[in-house]
Tab-separated table of N, CA and C and ligand atoms in Angstrom:
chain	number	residue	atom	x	y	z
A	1	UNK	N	0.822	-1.209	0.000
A	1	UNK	CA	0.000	0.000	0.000
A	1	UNK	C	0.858	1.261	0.000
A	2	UNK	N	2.126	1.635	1.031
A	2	UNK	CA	2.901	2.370	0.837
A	2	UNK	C	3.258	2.460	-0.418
A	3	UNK	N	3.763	4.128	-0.684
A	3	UNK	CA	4.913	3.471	-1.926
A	3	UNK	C	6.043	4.134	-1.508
A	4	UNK	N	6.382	5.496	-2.138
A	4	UNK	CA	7.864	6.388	-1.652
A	4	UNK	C	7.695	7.401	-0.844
A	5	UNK	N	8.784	7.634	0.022
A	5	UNK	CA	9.307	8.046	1.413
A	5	UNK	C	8.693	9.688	1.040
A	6	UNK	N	7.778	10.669	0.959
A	6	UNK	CA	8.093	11.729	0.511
A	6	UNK	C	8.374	12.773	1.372
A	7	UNK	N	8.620	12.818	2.936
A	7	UNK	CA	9.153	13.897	3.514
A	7	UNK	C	9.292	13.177	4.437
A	8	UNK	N	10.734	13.443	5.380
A	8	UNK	CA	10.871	13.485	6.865
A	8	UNK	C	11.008	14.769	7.382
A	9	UNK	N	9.936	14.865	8.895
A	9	UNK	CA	9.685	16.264	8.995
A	9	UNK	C	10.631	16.046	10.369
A	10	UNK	N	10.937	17.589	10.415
A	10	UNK	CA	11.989	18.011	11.316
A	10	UNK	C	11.037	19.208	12.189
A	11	UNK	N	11.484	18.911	13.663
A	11	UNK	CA	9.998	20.042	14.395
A	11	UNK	C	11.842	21.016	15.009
A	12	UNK	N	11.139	21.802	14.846
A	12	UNK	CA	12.530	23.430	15.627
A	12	UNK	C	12.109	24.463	15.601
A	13	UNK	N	13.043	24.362	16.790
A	13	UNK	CA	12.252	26.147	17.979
A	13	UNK	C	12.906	27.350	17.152
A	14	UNK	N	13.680	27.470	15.895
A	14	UNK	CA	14.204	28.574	15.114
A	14	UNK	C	14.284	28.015	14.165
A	15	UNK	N	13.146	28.392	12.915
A	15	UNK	CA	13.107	28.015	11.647
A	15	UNK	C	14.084	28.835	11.013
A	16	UNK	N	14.817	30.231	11.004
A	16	UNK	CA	15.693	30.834	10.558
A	16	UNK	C	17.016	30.206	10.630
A	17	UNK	N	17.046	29.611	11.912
A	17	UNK	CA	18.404	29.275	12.121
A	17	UNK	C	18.772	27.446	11.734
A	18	UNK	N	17.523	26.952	11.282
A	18	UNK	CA	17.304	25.715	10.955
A	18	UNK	C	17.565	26.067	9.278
A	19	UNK	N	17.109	26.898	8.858
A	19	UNK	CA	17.032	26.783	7.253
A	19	UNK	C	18.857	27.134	7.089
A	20	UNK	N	19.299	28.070	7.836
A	20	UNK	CA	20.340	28.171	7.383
A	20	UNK	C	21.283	27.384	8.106
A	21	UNK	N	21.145	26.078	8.663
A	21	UNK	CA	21.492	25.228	8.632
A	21	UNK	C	22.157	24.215	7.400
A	22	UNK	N	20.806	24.163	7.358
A	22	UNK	CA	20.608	23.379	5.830
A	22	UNK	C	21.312	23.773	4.555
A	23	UNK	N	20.861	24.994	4.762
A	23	UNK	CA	21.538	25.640	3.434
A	23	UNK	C	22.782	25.890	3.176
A	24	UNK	N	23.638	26.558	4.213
A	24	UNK	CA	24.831	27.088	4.512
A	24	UNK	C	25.958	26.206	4.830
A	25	UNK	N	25.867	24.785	6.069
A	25	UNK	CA	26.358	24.147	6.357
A	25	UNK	C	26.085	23.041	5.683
A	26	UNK	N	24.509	22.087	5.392
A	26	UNK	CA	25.003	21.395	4.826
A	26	UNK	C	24.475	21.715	3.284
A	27	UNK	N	24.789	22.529	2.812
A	27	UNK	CA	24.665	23.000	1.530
A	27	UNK	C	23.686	22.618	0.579
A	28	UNK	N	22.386	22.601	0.961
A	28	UNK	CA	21.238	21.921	0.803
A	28	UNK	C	20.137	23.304	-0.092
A	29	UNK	N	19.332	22.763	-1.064
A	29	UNK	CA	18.589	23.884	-1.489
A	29	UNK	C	17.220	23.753	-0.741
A	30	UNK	N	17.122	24.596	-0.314
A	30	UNK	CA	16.148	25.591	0.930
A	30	UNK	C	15.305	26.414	0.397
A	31	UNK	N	13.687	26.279	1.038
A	31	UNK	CA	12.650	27.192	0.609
A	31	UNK	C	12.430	28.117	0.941
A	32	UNK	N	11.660	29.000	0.652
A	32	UNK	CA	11.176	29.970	1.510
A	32	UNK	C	10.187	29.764	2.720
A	33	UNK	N	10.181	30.155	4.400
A	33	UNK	CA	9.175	30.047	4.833
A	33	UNK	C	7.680	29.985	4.327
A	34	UNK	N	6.990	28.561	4.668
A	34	UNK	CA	5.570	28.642	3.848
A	34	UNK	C	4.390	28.515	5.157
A	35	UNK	N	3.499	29.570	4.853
A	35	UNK	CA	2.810	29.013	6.236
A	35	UNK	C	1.514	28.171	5.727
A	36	UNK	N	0.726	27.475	6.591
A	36	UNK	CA	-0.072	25.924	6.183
A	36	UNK	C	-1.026	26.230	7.433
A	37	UNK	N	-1.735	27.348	7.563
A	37	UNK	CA	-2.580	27.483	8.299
A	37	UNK	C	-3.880	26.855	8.909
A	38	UNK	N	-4.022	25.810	7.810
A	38	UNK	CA	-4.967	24.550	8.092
A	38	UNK	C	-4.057	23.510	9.331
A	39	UNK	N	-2.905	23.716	9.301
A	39	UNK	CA	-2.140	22.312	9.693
A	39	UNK	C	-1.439	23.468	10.948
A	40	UNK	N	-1.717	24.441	10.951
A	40	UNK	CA	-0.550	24.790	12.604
A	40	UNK	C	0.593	25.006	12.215
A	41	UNK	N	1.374	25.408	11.099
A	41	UNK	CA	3.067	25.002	11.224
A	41	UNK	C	3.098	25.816	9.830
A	42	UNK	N	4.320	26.517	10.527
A	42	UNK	CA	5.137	26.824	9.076
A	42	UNK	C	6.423	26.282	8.331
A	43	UNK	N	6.516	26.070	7.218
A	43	UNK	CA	7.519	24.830	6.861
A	43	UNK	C	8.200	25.481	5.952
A	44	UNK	N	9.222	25.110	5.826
A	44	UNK	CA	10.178	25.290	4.606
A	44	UNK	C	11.088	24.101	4.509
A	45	UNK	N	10.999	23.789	3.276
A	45	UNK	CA	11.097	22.506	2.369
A	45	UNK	C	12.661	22.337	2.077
A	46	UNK	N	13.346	21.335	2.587
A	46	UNK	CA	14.789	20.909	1.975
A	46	UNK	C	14.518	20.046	1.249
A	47	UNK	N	15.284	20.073	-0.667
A	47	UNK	CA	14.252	19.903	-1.397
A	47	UNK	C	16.222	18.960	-1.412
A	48	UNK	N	15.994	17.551	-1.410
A	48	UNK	CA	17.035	16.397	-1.770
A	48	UNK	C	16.520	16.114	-3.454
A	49	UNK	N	17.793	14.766	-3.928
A	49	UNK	CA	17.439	14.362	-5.037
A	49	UNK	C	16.194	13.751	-4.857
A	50	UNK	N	16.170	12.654	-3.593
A	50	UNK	CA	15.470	11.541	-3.502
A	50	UNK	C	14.364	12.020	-2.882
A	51	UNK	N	13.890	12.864	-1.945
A	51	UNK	CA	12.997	13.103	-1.027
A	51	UNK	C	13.210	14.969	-0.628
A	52	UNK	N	12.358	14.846	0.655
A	52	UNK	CA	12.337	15.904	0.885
A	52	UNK	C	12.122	15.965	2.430
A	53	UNK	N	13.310	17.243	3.343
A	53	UNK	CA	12.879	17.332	4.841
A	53	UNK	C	12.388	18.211	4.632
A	54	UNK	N	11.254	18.097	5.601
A	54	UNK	CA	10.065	19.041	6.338
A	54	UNK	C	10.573	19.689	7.278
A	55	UNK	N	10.981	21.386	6.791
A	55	UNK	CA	11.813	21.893	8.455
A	55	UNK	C	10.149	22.580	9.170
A	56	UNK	N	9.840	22.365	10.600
A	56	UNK	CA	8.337	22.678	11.257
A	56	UNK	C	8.753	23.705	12.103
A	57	UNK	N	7.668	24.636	12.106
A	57	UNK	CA	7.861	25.883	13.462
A	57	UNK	C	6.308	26.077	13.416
A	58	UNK	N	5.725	25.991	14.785
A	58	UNK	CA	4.394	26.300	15.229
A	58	UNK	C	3.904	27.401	14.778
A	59	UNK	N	2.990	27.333	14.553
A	59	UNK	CA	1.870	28.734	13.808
A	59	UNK	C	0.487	28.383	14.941
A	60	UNK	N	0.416	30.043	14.843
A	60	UNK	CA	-0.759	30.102	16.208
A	60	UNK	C	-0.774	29.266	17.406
A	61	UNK	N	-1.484	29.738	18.202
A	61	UNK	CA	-1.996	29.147	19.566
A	61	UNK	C	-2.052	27.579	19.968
A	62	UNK	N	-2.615	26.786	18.913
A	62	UNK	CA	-2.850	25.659	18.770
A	62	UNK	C	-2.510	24.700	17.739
A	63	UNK	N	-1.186	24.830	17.907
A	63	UNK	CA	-0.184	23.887	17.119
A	63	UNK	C	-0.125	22.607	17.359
A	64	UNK	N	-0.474	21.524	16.421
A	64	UNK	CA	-0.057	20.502	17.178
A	64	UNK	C	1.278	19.773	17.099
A	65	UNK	N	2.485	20.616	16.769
A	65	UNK	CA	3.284	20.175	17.430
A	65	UNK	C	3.743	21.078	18.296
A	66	UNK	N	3.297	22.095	18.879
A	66	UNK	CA	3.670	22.534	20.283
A	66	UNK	C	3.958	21.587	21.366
A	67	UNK	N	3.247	20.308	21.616
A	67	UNK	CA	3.472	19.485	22.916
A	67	UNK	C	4.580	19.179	22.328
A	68	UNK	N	5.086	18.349	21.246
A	68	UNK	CA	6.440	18.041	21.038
A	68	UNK	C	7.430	18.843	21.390
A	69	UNK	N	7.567	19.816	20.820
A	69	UNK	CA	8.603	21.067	20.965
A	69	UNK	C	8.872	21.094	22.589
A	70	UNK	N	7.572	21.387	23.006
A	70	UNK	CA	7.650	21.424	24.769
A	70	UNK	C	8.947	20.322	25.011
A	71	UNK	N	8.489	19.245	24.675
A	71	UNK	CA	9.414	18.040	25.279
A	71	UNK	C	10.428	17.905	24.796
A	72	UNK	N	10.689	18.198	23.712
A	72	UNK	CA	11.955	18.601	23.127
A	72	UNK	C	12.397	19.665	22.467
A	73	UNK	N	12.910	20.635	23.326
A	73	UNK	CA	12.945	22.191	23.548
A	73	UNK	C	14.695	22.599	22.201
A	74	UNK	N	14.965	21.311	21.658
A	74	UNK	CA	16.193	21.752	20.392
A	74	UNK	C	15.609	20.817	19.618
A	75	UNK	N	14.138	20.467	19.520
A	75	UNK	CA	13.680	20.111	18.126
A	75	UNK	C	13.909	18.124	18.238
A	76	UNK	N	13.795	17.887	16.910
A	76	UNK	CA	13.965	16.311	16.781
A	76	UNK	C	12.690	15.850	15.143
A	77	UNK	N	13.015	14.748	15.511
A	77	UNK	CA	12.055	14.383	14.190
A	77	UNK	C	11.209	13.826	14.732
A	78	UNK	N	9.844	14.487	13.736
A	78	UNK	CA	8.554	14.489	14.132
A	78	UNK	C	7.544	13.505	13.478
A	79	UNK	N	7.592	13.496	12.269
A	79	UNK	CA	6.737	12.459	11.633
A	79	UNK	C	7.901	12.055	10.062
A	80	UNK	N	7.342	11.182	9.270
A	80	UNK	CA	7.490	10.837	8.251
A	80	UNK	C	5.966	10.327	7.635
A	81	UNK	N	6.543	10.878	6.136
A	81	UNK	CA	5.152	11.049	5.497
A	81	UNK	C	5.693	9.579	3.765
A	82	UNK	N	4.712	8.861	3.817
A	82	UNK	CA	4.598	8.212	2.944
A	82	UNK	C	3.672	8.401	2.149
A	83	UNK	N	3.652	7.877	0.231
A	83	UNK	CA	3.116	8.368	-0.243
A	83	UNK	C	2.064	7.128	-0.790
A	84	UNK	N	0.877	7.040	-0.736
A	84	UNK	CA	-0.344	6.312	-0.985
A	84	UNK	C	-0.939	6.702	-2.037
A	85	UNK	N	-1.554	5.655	-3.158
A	85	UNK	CA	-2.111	6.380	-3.952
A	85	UNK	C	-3.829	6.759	-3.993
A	86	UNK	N	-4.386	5.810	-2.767
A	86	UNK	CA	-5.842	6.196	-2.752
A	86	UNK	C	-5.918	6.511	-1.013
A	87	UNK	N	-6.118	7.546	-1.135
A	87	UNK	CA	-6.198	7.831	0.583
A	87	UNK	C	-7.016	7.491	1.456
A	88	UNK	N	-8.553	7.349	0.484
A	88	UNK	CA	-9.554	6.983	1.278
A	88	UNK	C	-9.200	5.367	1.310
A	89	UNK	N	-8.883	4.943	0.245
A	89	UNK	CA	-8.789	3.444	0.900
A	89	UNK	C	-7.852	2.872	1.599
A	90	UNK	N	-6.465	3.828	1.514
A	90	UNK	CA	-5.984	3.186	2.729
A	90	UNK	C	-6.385	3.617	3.940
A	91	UNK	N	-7.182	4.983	4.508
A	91	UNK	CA	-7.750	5.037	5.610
A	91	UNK	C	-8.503	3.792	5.748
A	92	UNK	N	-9.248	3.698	5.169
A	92	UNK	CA	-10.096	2.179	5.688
A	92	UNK	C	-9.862	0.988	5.961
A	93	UNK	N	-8.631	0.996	5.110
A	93	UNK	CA	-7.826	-0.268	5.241
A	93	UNK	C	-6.614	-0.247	6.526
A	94	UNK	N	-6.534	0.701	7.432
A	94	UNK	CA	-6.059	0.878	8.523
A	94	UNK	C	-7.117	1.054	9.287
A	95	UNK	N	-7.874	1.348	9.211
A	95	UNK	CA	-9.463	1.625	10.007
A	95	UNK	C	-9.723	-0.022	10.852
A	96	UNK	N	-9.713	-0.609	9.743
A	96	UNK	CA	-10.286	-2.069	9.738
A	96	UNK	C	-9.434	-2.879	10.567
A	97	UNK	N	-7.620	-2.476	10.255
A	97	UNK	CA	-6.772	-3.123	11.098
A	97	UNK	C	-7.007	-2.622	12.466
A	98	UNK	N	-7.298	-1.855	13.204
A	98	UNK	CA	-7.385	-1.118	14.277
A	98	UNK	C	-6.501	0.247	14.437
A	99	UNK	N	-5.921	0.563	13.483
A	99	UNK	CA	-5.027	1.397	13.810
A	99	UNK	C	-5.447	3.050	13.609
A	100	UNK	N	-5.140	3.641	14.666
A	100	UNK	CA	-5.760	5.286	14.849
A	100	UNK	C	-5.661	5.853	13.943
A	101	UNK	N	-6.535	6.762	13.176
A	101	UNK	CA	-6.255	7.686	12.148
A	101	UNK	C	-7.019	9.270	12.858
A	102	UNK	N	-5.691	9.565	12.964
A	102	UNK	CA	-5.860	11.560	13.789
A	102	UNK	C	-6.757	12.137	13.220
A	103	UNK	N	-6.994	13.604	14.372
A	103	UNK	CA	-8.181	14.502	13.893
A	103	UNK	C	-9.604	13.566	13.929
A	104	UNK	N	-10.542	13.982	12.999
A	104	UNK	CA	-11.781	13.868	12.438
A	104	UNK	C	-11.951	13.058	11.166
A	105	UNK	N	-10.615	12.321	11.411
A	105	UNK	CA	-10.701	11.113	9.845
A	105	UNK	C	-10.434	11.538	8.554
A	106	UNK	N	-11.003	12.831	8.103
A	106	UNK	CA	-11.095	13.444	6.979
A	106	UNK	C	-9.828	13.810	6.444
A	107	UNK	N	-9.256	13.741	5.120
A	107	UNK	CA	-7.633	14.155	4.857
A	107	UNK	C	-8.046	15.491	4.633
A	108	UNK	N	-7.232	16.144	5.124
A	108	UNK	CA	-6.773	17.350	4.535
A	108	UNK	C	-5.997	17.951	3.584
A	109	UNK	N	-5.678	19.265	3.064
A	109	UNK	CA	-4.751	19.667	1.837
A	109	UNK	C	-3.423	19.713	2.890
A	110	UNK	N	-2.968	18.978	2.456
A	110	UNK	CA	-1.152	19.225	3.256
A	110	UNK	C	-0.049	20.151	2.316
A	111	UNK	N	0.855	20.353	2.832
A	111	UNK	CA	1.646	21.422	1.864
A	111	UNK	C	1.979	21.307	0.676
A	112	UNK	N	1.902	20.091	0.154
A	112	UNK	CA	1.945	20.053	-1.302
A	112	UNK	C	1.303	20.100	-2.328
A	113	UNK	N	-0.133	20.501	-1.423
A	113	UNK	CA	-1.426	20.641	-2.460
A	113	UNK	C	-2.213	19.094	-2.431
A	114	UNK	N	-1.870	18.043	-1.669
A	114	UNK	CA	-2.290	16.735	-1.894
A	114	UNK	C	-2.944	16.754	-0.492
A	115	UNK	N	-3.802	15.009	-0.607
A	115	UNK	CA	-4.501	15.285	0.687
A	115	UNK	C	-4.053	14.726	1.148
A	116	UNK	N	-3.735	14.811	2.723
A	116	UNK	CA	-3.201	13.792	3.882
A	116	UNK	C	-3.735	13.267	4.974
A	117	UNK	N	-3.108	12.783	5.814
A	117	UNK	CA	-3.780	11.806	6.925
A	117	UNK	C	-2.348	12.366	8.199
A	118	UNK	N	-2.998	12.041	9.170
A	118	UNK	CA	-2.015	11.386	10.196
A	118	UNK	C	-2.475	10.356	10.964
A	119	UNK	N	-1.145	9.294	11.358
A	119	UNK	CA	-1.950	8.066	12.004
A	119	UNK	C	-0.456	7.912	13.665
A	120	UNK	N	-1.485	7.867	14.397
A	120	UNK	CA	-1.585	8.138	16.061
A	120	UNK	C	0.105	7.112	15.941
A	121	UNK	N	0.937	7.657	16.691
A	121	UNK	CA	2.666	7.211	16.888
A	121	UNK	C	2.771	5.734	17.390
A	122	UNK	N	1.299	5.896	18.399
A	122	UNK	CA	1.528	4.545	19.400
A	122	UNK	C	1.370	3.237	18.359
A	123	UNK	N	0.952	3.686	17.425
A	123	UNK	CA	0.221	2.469	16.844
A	123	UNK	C	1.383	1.834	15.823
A	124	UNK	N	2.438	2.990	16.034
A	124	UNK	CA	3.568	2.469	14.406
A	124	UNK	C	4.932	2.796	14.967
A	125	UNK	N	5.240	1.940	16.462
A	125	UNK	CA	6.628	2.046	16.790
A	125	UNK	C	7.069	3.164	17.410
A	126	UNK	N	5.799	4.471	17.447
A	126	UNK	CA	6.574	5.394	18.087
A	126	UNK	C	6.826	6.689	17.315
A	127	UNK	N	6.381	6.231	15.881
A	127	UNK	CA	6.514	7.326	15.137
A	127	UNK	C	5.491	7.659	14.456
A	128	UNK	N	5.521	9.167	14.171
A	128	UNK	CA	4.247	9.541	13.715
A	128	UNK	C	4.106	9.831	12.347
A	129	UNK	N	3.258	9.133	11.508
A	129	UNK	CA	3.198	8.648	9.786
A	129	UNK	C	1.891	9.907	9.405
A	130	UNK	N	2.429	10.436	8.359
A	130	UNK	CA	1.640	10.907	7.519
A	130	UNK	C	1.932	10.554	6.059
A	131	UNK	N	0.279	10.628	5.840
A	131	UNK	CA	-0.033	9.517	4.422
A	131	UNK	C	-0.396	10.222	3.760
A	132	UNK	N	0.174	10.656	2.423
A	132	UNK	CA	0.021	11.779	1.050
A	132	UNK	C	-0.315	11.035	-0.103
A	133	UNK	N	-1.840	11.291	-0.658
A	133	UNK	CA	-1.776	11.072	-1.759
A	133	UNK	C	-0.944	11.469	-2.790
A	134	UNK	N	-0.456	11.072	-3.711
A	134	UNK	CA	0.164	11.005	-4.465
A	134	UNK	C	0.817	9.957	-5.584
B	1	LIG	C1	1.887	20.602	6.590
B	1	LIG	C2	1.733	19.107	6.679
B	1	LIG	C3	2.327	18.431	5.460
B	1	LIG	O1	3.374	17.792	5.482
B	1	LIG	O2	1.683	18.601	4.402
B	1	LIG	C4	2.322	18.581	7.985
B	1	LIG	O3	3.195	17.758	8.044
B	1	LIG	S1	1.618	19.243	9.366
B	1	LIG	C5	2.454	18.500	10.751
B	1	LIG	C6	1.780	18.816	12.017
B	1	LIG	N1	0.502	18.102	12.147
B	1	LIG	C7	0.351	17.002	12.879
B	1	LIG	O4	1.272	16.530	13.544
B	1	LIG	C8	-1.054	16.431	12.923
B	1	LIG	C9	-1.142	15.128	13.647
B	1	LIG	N2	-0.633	15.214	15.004
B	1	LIG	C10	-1.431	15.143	16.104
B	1	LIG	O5	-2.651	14.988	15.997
B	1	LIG	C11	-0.765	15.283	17.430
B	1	LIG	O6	0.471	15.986	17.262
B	1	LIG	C12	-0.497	13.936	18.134
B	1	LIG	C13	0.417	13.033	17.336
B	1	LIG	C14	-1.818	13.236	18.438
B	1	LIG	C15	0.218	14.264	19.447
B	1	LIG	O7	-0.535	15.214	20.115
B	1	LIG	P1	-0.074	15.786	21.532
B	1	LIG	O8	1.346	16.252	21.454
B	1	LIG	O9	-1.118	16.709	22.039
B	1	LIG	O10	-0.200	14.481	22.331
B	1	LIG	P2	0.365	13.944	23.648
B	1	LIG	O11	1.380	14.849	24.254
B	1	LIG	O12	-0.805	13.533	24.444
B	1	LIG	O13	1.123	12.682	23.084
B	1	LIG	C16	0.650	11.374	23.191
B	1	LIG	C17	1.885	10.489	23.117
B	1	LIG	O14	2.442	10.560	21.770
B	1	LIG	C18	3.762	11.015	21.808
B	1	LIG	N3	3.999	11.869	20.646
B	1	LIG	C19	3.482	13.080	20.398
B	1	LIG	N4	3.914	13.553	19.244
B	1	LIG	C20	4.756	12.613	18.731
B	1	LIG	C21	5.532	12.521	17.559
B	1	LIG	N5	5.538	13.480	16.670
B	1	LIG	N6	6.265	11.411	17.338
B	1	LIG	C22	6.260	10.409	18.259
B	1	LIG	N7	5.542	10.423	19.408
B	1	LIG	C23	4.801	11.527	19.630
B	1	LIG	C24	3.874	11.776	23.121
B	1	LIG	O15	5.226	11.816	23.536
B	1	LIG	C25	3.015	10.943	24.023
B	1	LIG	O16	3.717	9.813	24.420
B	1	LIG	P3	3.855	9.380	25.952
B	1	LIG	O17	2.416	9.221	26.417
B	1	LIG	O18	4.613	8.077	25.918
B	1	LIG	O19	4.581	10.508	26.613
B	2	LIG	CO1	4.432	16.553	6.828
């Protein structure tokens, strides 16, 4: 059902000083801050051959990765996002296995213009999967 890896997201308390991380040290091509006001977070994209990191910084009040950040106050990795090609059916087809699918079920537009999912950490080792059509 998976197919390719399309972002590992990175959560940090200074998206300025994270991008020029990336860019400067490890000489990486870097986006512009994008904000995703449906999703809490503003991102800017380290754009690899193969894939792509998700750099995250909280937007508004009710971020949900604010509790993360809390607990890890210099950042860490936050989710990885795989890419599915029917979203509704693999929601169902994780539905059926028992496994949590976040929010209100419904995918949303995620930053790439595609729709996504998130599915609950406990259920997949600890880490938290988001599922992109595509
Ligand atoms: C723009 C878009 C895109 O790419 O297109 C994005 O990526 S948006 C990316 C941001 N959006 C999302 O993350 C949406 C889905 N996320 C959520 O609904 C939430 O962040 C949850 C994953 C449910 C966590 O919520 P919250 O921090 O309030 O929960 P909590 O503190 O009660 O955590 C419950 C347990 O899960 C753990 N936990 C929390 N966040 C985790 C993470 N990212 N990876 C691994 N474990 C995690 C906590 O340590 C805790 O474990 P213990 O009980 O053992 O201490
Ligand atoms: Co993501």
């Amino acid at each position: 059902m998976i197919g390719k890896l399309n972002h590992v997201a990175i959560a940090v308390p200074d998206l300025e000083a994270a991008s020029r991380t990336y860019r400067d040290v490890l000489g990486a091509q870097v986006s512009a801050p994008q904000s995703v006001v449906e999703h809490g977070v503003t991102v800017v994209f380290v754009q690899l051959d193969n894939t792509k990191i998700e750099l995250l910084h909280p937007l508004g009040g009710k971020s949900p990765i604010q509790g993360f950040l809390d607990k890890n106050p210099s950042g860490g990795i936050h989710h990885i996002c795989y890419e599915v090609p029917d979203i509704i059916a693999a929601r169902e087809r994780l539905k059926a296995s028992g496994a949590r699918v976040l929010g209100d079920g419904e995918p949303k537009i995620g930053a790439h213009g595609n729709p996504v999912l998130f599915l609950h950490p406990k259920d997949f080792n600890g880490a938290l999967v988001e599922l992109e059509q595509a």
